[in-house]
Amino acid sequence: MTLRLRIAAAAGIAVAITAVGLAAGDYAGTRSTLRDQIDKALTSRAQLVMQPQHGPRPPGDRGEPGDGGGRIPGGPNFAEPSNAFGDASGFVQQVAPDGTIQRGDPADTGRLPIDARTRATASSGTGRYFSDMTVNGVHLRVLTVGIGDEGAIQVARPLTEVDDELSNLLVQLAVVAGVGILLAAALGAIVARTALRPVRRFTSMTEAVTGDPDLSHRLEETGRDELTRLARSFNRTLDALERSASAQRNLVADASHELRTPIASLRANIQVLEDADRLAPADLAALRADIISELDELTGLVGDIVELARGSRPAERLDDVQLDTLVNALVDRFERRFPDLSFQRSLEPTVVSGEPERIARAVSNLLDNACKWSPPGGMVEVALADGTVSVRDHGQGFAEQDLPHVFDRFYRASDARSTTGSGLGLAIVRQAAESHGGLVEATNAPDGGGMVRIRFAGPSATGTT
């Protein structure tokens, strides 16, 4: 089911419920009013019948209850003959305390059935209630009233006119409700189509944009409605997607460029090995060492590219990392690799939440960069305070024009182009920091040398190691 059809159906159902509710309320109100009028008429007739009669008896009236005469001395007035059930003027019947019927209608046109409640009212002579019954096919409204020692009287009036009027009203309300529901469904469809027109236009625009390989296209952001906010959010998503695609293209282009040189060199050296029998032992040994060195460089470059390809997305599961212990172990390793350098360390006990491998790779790259730029016999200072790892060398420091780019992929300063490396070490450091919600910073120390700081965000704790 389409959204437009759902909106139209919802509107139709809402109006249908409202129409049925209003119709039911109107029907119930009209029925209550009509029946209330009948009840008032029955009450008035009962009061008239219960008025006692005094004075001389008419000729032929023996004055005995149940004798078919016109009245009961001192009792209800039955001088007026009762009418048949179907007459709108009503029908009157007296019930004696013993449950027998005493009537004022000599024609005996009918009788109201006597039930247990009526007998109880006649026996006690008290009480008053309304009831509905059908006698000889006539729907009646009956008022039963206790009249003391003389039993009870029942006044009945047909509900034929009320039932006919209510039936006609019910048909009219059903027709009105049906027309209203159909009209509501039609209007709901029109409203849904009108309301969804901007959505359809927005959908067409997004389909056109997403179907175009050029990610530079954007949606129009006009107005202040929800669709404008949606378009703005969609454009921000496209911005992020374009940046990601551009970064991927740059990474592939830069990686292919960087890989071309060591692969070409390896190929040339391997081709030379085909004539190994013509080479002097010293040249052959140097060639083999060169191949191994290039393989190591290629392996490191591929590892760096793979690490960068992971992106800055954090891991789904993080571990608590004793950062000071990890940094201390890495410094010990670099002391063995660079015996001509001295290392000074100041490490506060610190625990961070993250990926141990990525954190270790980032700190190792910082140490490797500092060792590379330290002069022979120089010192590398390593500090850990407030969750921030700082590594400082005592070399020439960063050139001012290089500082904004030291964390870029494959960026190499002019002084570094003659040294080994691919320019990915500090880029990996920044990516590791970003994946942990942290930050990196490169500066020059006031008294010389470069300093790089990295902070890994997350829960930290200080204690003894």
Short mmCIF file of C-alpha atoms in Angstrom, two decimals, residues 35-421:
data_model
loop_
_atom_site.label_atom_id
_atom_site.label_comp_id
_atom_site.label_asym_id
_atom_site.label_seq_id
_atom_site.Cartn_x
_atom_site.Cartn_y
_atom_site.Cartn_z
CA ARG A 35 -39.47 8.18 24.32
CA ASP A 36 -39.33 10.88 26.99
CA GLN A 37 -42.35 12.50 25.37
CA ILE A 38 -44.17 9.16 25.42
CA ASP A 39 -43.25 8.68 29.08
CA LYS A 40 -44.57 12.13 29.98
CA ALA A 41 -47.82 11.40 28.13
CA LEU A 42 -48.18 8.10 29.97
CA THR A 43 -47.55 9.84 33.30
CA SER A 44 -50.20 12.47 32.56
CA ARG A 45 -52.71 9.79 31.56
CA ALA A 46 -51.95 7.80 34.71
CA GLN A 47 -52.46 10.86 36.90
CA LEU A 48 -55.79 11.54 35.19
CA VAL A 49 -56.93 7.96 35.66
CA MET A 50 -55.93 7.92 39.33
CA GLN A 51 -58.09 10.95 40.19
CA PRO A 52 -60.87 9.62 42.54
CA GLN A 53 -64.53 10.14 41.56
CA HIS A 54 -67.31 11.04 44.10
CA GLY A 55 -70.96 11.70 43.80
CA PRO A 56 -74.02 9.71 42.75
CA ARG A 57 -73.46 6.57 40.76
CA PRO A 58 -74.70 6.56 37.19
CA PRO A 59 -77.58 4.25 36.38
CA GLY A 60 -76.58 0.62 36.09
CA ASP A 61 -73.29 1.08 38.01
CA ARG A 62 -73.24 -1.41 40.90
CA GLY A 63 -69.98 0.04 42.23
CA GLU A 64 -68.31 -3.37 42.50
CA PRO A 65 -64.76 -3.85 41.32
CA GLY A 66 -64.41 -5.98 38.25
CA ASP A 67 -68.09 -5.78 37.33
CA GLY A 68 -67.39 -3.96 34.06
CA GLY A 69 -68.95 -0.74 35.41
CA GLY A 70 -67.66 2.75 34.73
CA ARG A 71 -65.88 3.49 38.05
CA ILE A 72 -64.70 2.20 41.41
CA PRO A 73 -66.04 4.19 44.38
CA GLY A 74 -63.30 6.38 45.80
CA GLY A 75 -60.78 4.75 43.39
CA PRO A 76 -59.37 5.41 39.92
CA ASN A 77 -61.53 7.04 37.34
CA PHE A 78 -62.45 4.56 34.57
CA ALA A 79 -65.50 6.50 33.40
CA GLU A 80 -63.61 7.10 30.14
CA PRO A 81 -63.47 3.84 28.16
CA SER A 82 -60.00 2.38 27.39
CA ASN A 83 -58.86 2.14 23.80
CA ALA A 84 -57.26 -0.65 21.82
CA PHE A 85 -53.49 -1.19 21.88
CA GLY A 86 -52.90 0.46 18.54
CA ASP A 87 -54.61 3.72 19.47
CA ALA A 88 -52.28 6.67 20.15
CA SER A 89 -54.51 7.83 23.03
CA GLY A 90 -53.31 4.88 25.04
CA PHE A 91 -54.74 1.90 26.90
CA VAL A 92 -55.50 1.61 30.63
CA GLN A 93 -55.68 -1.56 32.70
CA GLN A 94 -56.09 -2.10 36.46
CA VAL A 95 -54.52 -5.04 38.25
CA ALA A 96 -56.00 -6.10 41.59
CA PRO A 97 -53.74 -6.95 44.55
CA ASP A 98 -54.32 -10.65 43.88
CA GLY A 99 -52.99 -10.26 40.31
CA THR A 100 -56.33 -10.40 38.50
CA ILE A 101 -57.18 -7.82 35.87
CA GLN A 102 -59.94 -5.27 36.49
CA ARG A 103 -60.71 -3.15 33.45
CA GLY A 104 -62.80 -0.14 32.56
CA ASP A 105 -63.21 -1.18 28.92
CA PRO A 106 -66.44 -3.10 28.41
CA ALA A 107 -65.42 -3.96 24.85
CA ASP A 108 -62.50 -5.96 26.23
CA THR A 109 -60.34 -5.09 23.25
CA GLY A 110 -57.24 -6.62 24.74
CA ARG A 111 -55.21 -7.21 27.81
CA LEU A 112 -51.68 -6.45 28.87
CA PRO A 113 -49.76 -9.54 30.05
CA ILE A 114 -49.08 -9.68 33.78
CA ASP A 115 -45.56 -10.59 34.85
CA ALA A 116 -44.00 -11.13 38.27
CA ARG A 117 -42.92 -7.50 38.62
CA THR A 118 -46.42 -6.27 37.88
CA ARG A 119 -47.93 -8.69 40.44
CA ALA A 120 -45.42 -7.51 43.04
CA THR A 121 -46.30 -3.86 42.39
CA ALA A 122 -50.06 -4.59 42.55
CA SER A 123 -49.63 -6.65 45.72
CA SER A 124 -47.68 -3.93 47.51
CA GLY A 125 -49.65 -1.05 46.01
CA THR A 126 -46.45 0.93 45.68
CA GLY A 127 -43.83 1.49 43.04
CA ARG A 128 -43.68 2.93 39.59
CA TYR A 129 -41.76 1.81 36.49
CA PHE A 130 -41.73 1.93 32.70
CA SER A 131 -41.33 -1.10 30.46
CA ASP A 132 -41.55 -2.11 26.82
CA MET A 133 -43.62 -5.03 25.53
CA THR A 134 -45.20 -6.28 22.35
CA VAL A 135 -48.85 -7.37 22.46
CA ASN A 136 -50.75 -8.62 19.43
CA GLY A 137 -47.96 -7.36 17.20
CA VAL A 138 -48.03 -3.86 18.66
CA HIS A 139 -44.90 -2.43 20.29
CA LEU A 140 -46.02 -0.73 23.53
CA ARG A 141 -44.57 1.56 26.15
CA VAL A 142 -46.15 0.69 29.49
CA LEU A 143 -46.23 2.62 32.77
CA THR A 144 -47.12 0.57 35.85
CA VAL A 145 -48.05 2.51 39.02
CA GLY A 146 -49.05 1.16 42.41
CA ILE A 147 -52.35 2.61 43.77
CA GLY A 148 -52.38 1.34 47.33
CA ASP A 149 -55.02 -1.14 48.45
CA GLU A 150 -56.58 -1.22 45.02
CA GLY A 151 -53.50 -2.76 43.36
CA ALA A 152 -51.92 -1.06 40.37
CA ILE A 153 -52.81 0.47 37.08
CA GLN A 154 -51.00 0.03 33.77
CA VAL A 155 -51.11 2.71 31.13
CA ALA A 156 -49.86 1.65 27.66
CA ARG A 157 -49.24 3.60 24.53
CA PRO A 158 -48.08 2.27 21.16
CA LEU A 159 -44.58 3.12 19.95
CA THR A 160 -45.42 2.63 16.29
CA GLU A 161 -44.98 6.26 15.32
CA VAL A 162 -41.76 6.53 17.34
CA ASP A 163 -40.35 3.36 15.77
CA ASP A 164 -41.27 4.54 12.28
CA GLU A 165 -39.65 7.91 12.85
CA LEU A 166 -36.54 6.32 14.30
CA SER A 167 -36.32 3.90 11.35
CA ASN A 168 -36.55 6.79 8.90
CA LEU A 169 -33.94 8.70 10.90
CA LEU A 170 -31.63 5.68 10.91
CA VAL A 171 -31.84 5.40 7.12
CA GLN A 172 -31.16 9.11 6.71
CA LEU A 173 -28.18 8.98 9.07
CA ALA A 174 -26.77 5.93 7.28
CA VAL A 175 -27.04 7.71 3.93
CA VAL A 176 -25.45 10.88 5.30
CA ALA A 177 -22.67 8.92 6.99
CA GLY A 178 -21.99 6.91 3.83
CA VAL A 179 -21.85 10.03 1.68
CA GLY A 180 -19.61 11.68 4.26
CA ILE A 181 -17.24 8.71 4.30
CA LEU A 182 -17.01 8.64 0.50
CA LEU A 183 -16.48 12.40 0.40
CA ALA A 184 -13.83 12.15 3.14
CA ALA A 185 -12.01 9.39 1.23
CA ALA A 186 -12.05 11.49 -1.94
CA LEU A 187 -10.88 14.61 -0.11
CA GLY A 188 -8.29 12.52 1.74
CA ALA A 189 -6.91 11.30 -1.58
CA ILE A 190 -6.75 14.88 -2.87
CA VAL A 191 -5.12 16.13 0.32
CA ALA A 192 -2.64 13.24 0.33
CA ARG A 193 -1.73 13.89 -3.29
CA THR A 194 -1.26 17.60 -2.62
CA ALA A 195 0.70 17.04 0.59
CA LEU A 196 2.94 14.40 -0.95
CA ARG A 197 3.70 16.35 -4.10
CA PRO A 198 6.81 17.97 -2.50
CA VAL A 199 7.85 14.54 -1.24
CA ARG A 200 7.57 13.07 -4.73
CA ARG A 201 9.58 15.98 -6.11
CA PHE A 202 12.19 15.48 -3.38
CA THR A 203 12.30 11.74 -4.11
CA SER A 204 12.82 12.39 -7.82
CA MET A 205 15.63 14.79 -7.03
CA THR A 206 17.36 12.37 -4.68
CA GLU A 207 17.03 9.54 -7.20
CA ALA A 208 18.57 11.77 -9.86
CA VAL A 209 21.43 12.76 -7.56
CA THR A 210 22.14 9.25 -6.27
CA GLY A 211 21.95 7.85 -9.79
CA ASP A 212 24.57 10.32 -11.03
CA PRO A 213 28.19 9.23 -10.45
CA ASP A 214 29.11 12.89 -9.98
CA LEU A 215 28.82 13.45 -6.22
CA SER A 216 29.13 17.23 -6.51
CA HIS A 217 25.39 17.70 -7.17
CA ARG A 218 23.28 18.97 -4.28
CA LEU A 219 19.59 19.42 -3.53
CA GLU A 220 17.96 22.83 -3.32
CA GLU A 221 17.52 24.13 0.22
CA THR A 222 14.66 26.63 0.06
CA GLY A 223 12.20 27.33 2.85
CA ARG A 224 12.07 26.29 6.47
CA ASP A 225 9.87 23.21 6.35
CA GLU A 226 10.74 19.62 7.18
CA LEU A 227 11.66 18.81 3.58
CA THR A 228 14.22 21.63 3.58
CA ARG A 229 15.75 20.21 6.73
CA LEU A 230 15.76 16.77 5.11
CA ALA A 231 17.44 18.21 2.00
CA ARG A 232 20.04 19.93 4.16
CA SER A 233 20.75 16.68 5.99
CA PHE A 234 20.94 14.80 2.69
CA ASN A 235 23.39 17.37 1.35
CA ARG A 236 25.58 16.95 4.42
CA THR A 237 25.54 13.22 3.81
CA LEU A 238 26.59 13.83 0.22
CA ASP A 239 29.37 16.10 1.47
CA ALA A 240 30.70 13.36 3.72
CA LEU A 241 30.34 10.81 0.92
CA GLU A 242 32.19 13.06 -1.51
CA ARG A 243 35.00 13.63 0.96
CA SER A 244 35.23 9.90 1.62
CA ALA A 245 35.26 9.07 -2.09
CA SER A 246 37.86 11.76 -2.74
CA ALA A 247 40.03 10.44 0.10
CA GLN A 248 39.77 6.93 -1.29
CA ARG A 249 40.74 8.10 -4.77
CA ASN A 250 43.67 10.05 -3.38
CA LEU A 251 44.79 7.09 -1.31
CA VAL A 252 44.66 4.78 -4.31
CA ALA A 253 46.47 7.29 -6.53
CA ASP A 254 49.14 8.03 -3.93
CA ALA A 255 49.57 4.37 -3.04
CA SER A 256 49.98 3.37 -6.67
CA HIS A 257 52.55 6.13 -7.11
CA GLU A 258 54.50 5.12 -4.02
CA LEU A 259 54.36 1.43 -4.87
CA ARG A 260 55.61 1.98 -8.41
CA THR A 261 59.15 2.93 -7.35
CA PRO A 262 60.01 -0.02 -5.07
CA ILE A 263 58.35 -2.50 -7.42
CA ALA A 264 60.32 -1.12 -10.41
CA SER A 265 63.52 -1.27 -8.38
CA LEU A 266 62.80 -4.85 -7.30
CA ARG A 267 62.10 -5.85 -10.88
CA ALA A 268 65.38 -4.33 -12.07
CA ASN A 269 67.36 -6.07 -9.33
CA ILE A 270 65.69 -9.40 -10.03
CA GLN A 271 66.48 -9.04 -13.73
CA VAL A 272 70.12 -8.43 -12.76
CA LEU A 273 70.03 -11.65 -10.72
CA GLU A 274 69.40 -13.54 -13.95
CA ASP A 275 73.07 -12.88 -14.74
CA ALA A 276 74.25 -13.68 -11.19
CA ASP A 277 76.99 -15.91 -12.54
CA ARG A 278 78.65 -12.87 -14.13
CA LEU A 279 78.60 -10.81 -10.89
CA ALA A 280 81.40 -10.63 -8.39
CA PRO A 281 80.59 -12.14 -4.98
CA ALA A 282 80.63 -8.67 -3.37
CA ASP A 283 78.26 -7.23 -5.97
CA LEU A 284 75.96 -10.24 -5.63
CA ALA A 285 75.85 -9.85 -1.86
CA ALA A 286 75.11 -6.13 -2.19
CA LEU A 287 72.36 -6.87 -4.72
CA ARG A 288 70.75 -9.38 -2.42
CA ALA A 289 70.91 -6.96 0.51
CA ASP A 290 69.35 -4.27 -1.67
CA ILE A 291 66.51 -6.60 -2.65
CA ILE A 292 65.86 -7.51 0.99
CA SER A 293 65.88 -3.81 1.94
CA GLU A 294 63.42 -2.95 -0.83
CA LEU A 295 61.19 -5.84 0.18
CA ASP A 296 61.20 -4.57 3.75
CA GLU A 297 60.32 -1.09 2.53
CA LEU A 298 57.57 -2.48 0.31
CA THR A 299 56.20 -4.59 3.15
CA GLY A 300 56.13 -1.56 5.45
CA LEU A 301 54.45 0.56 2.78
CA VAL A 302 51.76 -2.04 2.14
CA GLY A 303 51.17 -2.37 5.88
CA ASP A 304 50.82 1.40 6.19
CA ILE A 305 48.36 1.54 3.28
CA VAL A 306 46.29 -1.28 4.77
CA GLU A 307 46.26 0.54 8.11
CA LEU A 308 45.09 3.77 6.47
CA ALA A 309 42.43 1.90 4.51
CA ARG A 310 40.78 0.97 7.82
CA GLY A 311 39.71 4.58 8.21
CA SER A 312 38.86 6.38 11.44
CA ARG A 313 35.88 4.24 12.31
CA PRO A 314 36.16 3.11 15.93
CA ALA A 315 36.07 -0.56 16.79
CA GLU A 316 32.84 -2.12 18.03
CA ARG A 317 34.60 -3.48 21.10
CA LEU A 318 37.19 -1.50 23.04
CA ASP A 319 39.56 -2.69 25.75
CA ASP A 320 41.12 -0.96 28.72
CA VAL A 321 44.73 -0.23 27.80
CA GLN A 322 47.40 0.49 30.41
CA LEU A 323 48.92 3.27 28.33
CA ASP A 324 52.00 3.93 30.47
CA THR A 325 52.98 0.26 30.38
CA LEU A 326 52.51 0.11 26.60
CA VAL A 327 54.59 3.28 26.02
CA ASN A 328 57.33 2.06 28.35
CA ALA A 329 57.61 -1.27 26.48
CA LEU A 330 57.81 0.56 23.13
CA VAL A 331 60.57 2.85 24.40
CA ASP A 332 62.53 -0.20 25.57
CA ARG A 333 62.26 -1.65 22.07
CA PHE A 334 63.48 1.54 20.40
CA GLU A 335 66.39 1.76 22.81
CA ARG A 336 67.54 -1.61 21.47
CA ARG A 337 66.99 -0.52 17.85
CA PHE A 338 68.79 2.81 18.25
CA PRO A 339 71.60 2.23 20.74
CA ASP A 340 73.29 5.52 19.79
CA LEU A 341 70.30 7.52 21.05
CA SER A 342 69.30 8.16 24.65
CA PHE A 343 65.70 8.13 25.80
CA GLN A 344 64.25 10.13 28.65
CA ARG A 345 60.83 9.07 29.87
CA SER A 346 58.28 10.55 32.27
CA LEU A 347 55.19 8.39 32.37
CA GLU A 348 52.13 8.80 34.57
CA PRO A 349 50.08 5.66 35.22
CA THR A 350 47.19 6.00 32.77
CA VAL A 351 44.42 3.74 31.51
CA VAL A 352 42.52 4.53 28.29
CA SER A 353 39.76 2.71 26.41
CA GLY A 354 40.66 1.69 22.86
CA GLU A 355 42.28 -0.78 20.48
CA PRO A 356 45.70 -1.80 21.83
CA GLU A 357 47.13 -2.54 18.36
CA ARG A 358 46.20 0.84 16.87
CA ILE A 359 47.39 2.73 19.93
CA ALA A 360 50.70 0.85 19.89
CA ARG A 361 51.11 1.51 16.14
CA ALA A 362 50.51 5.24 16.63
CA VAL A 363 52.99 5.59 19.53
CA SER A 364 55.54 3.48 17.64
CA ASN A 365 55.26 5.79 14.62
CA LEU A 366 55.86 8.81 16.87
CA LEU A 367 58.98 7.20 18.32
CA ASP A 368 60.20 6.17 14.86
CA ASN A 369 59.73 9.70 13.52
CA ALA A 370 61.63 11.19 16.48
CA CYS A 371 64.51 8.71 16.11
CA LYS A 372 64.74 9.39 12.40
CA TRP A 373 65.21 13.13 12.95
CA SER A 374 67.41 12.93 16.03
CA PRO A 375 71.11 13.64 15.48
CA PRO A 376 73.62 10.94 16.44
CA GLY A 377 73.96 10.80 20.20
CA GLY A 378 70.77 12.85 20.56
CA MET A 379 68.01 12.46 23.07
CA VAL A 380 64.37 11.53 22.59
CA GLU A 381 62.04 12.72 25.35
CA VAL A 382 58.87 10.73 25.96
CA ALA A 383 56.23 11.99 28.38
CA LEU A 384 52.74 10.81 29.38
CA ALA A 385 50.66 13.23 31.40
CA ASP A 386 46.90 13.87 31.57
CA GLY A 387 46.30 11.14 29.01
CA THR A 388 48.53 12.79 26.39
CA VAL A 389 51.64 11.16 24.92
CA SER A 390 54.35 13.68 23.92
CA VAL A 391 57.45 12.68 21.93
CA ARG A 392 60.20 15.23 21.32
CA ASP A 393 63.42 15.00 19.34
CA HIS A 394 66.38 17.37 19.38
CA GLY A 395 66.78 17.61 15.64
CA GLN A 396 66.14 20.54 13.33
CA GLY A 397 62.39 20.61 13.99
CA PHE A 398 59.57 21.19 11.49
CA ALA A 399 59.73 23.85 8.82
CA GLU A 400 56.96 26.42 9.21
CA GLN A 401 55.54 25.64 5.78
CA ASP A 402 55.43 21.93 6.64
CA LEU A 403 53.58 22.16 9.98
CA PRO A 404 50.05 22.31 8.45
CA HIS A 405 50.77 19.19 6.34
CA VAL A 406 52.82 16.86 8.53
CA PHE A 407 49.78 14.62 9.18
CA ASP A 408 48.71 14.44 5.52
CA ARG A 409 48.99 11.16 3.65
CA PHE A 410 52.17 10.71 1.61
CA TYR A 411 53.33 14.19 2.52
CA ARG A 412 57.11 14.42 2.81
CA ALA A 413 59.03 17.53 3.66
CA SER A 414 61.72 18.62 1.24
CA ASP A 415 64.44 17.53 3.68
CA ALA A 416 62.85 14.08 4.04
CA ARG A 417 62.67 13.13 0.37
CA SER A 418 66.19 11.77 0.42
CA THR A 419 65.43 9.47 3.38
CA THR A 420 63.54 6.21 3.52
CA GLY A 421 59.83 6.26 4.26
#
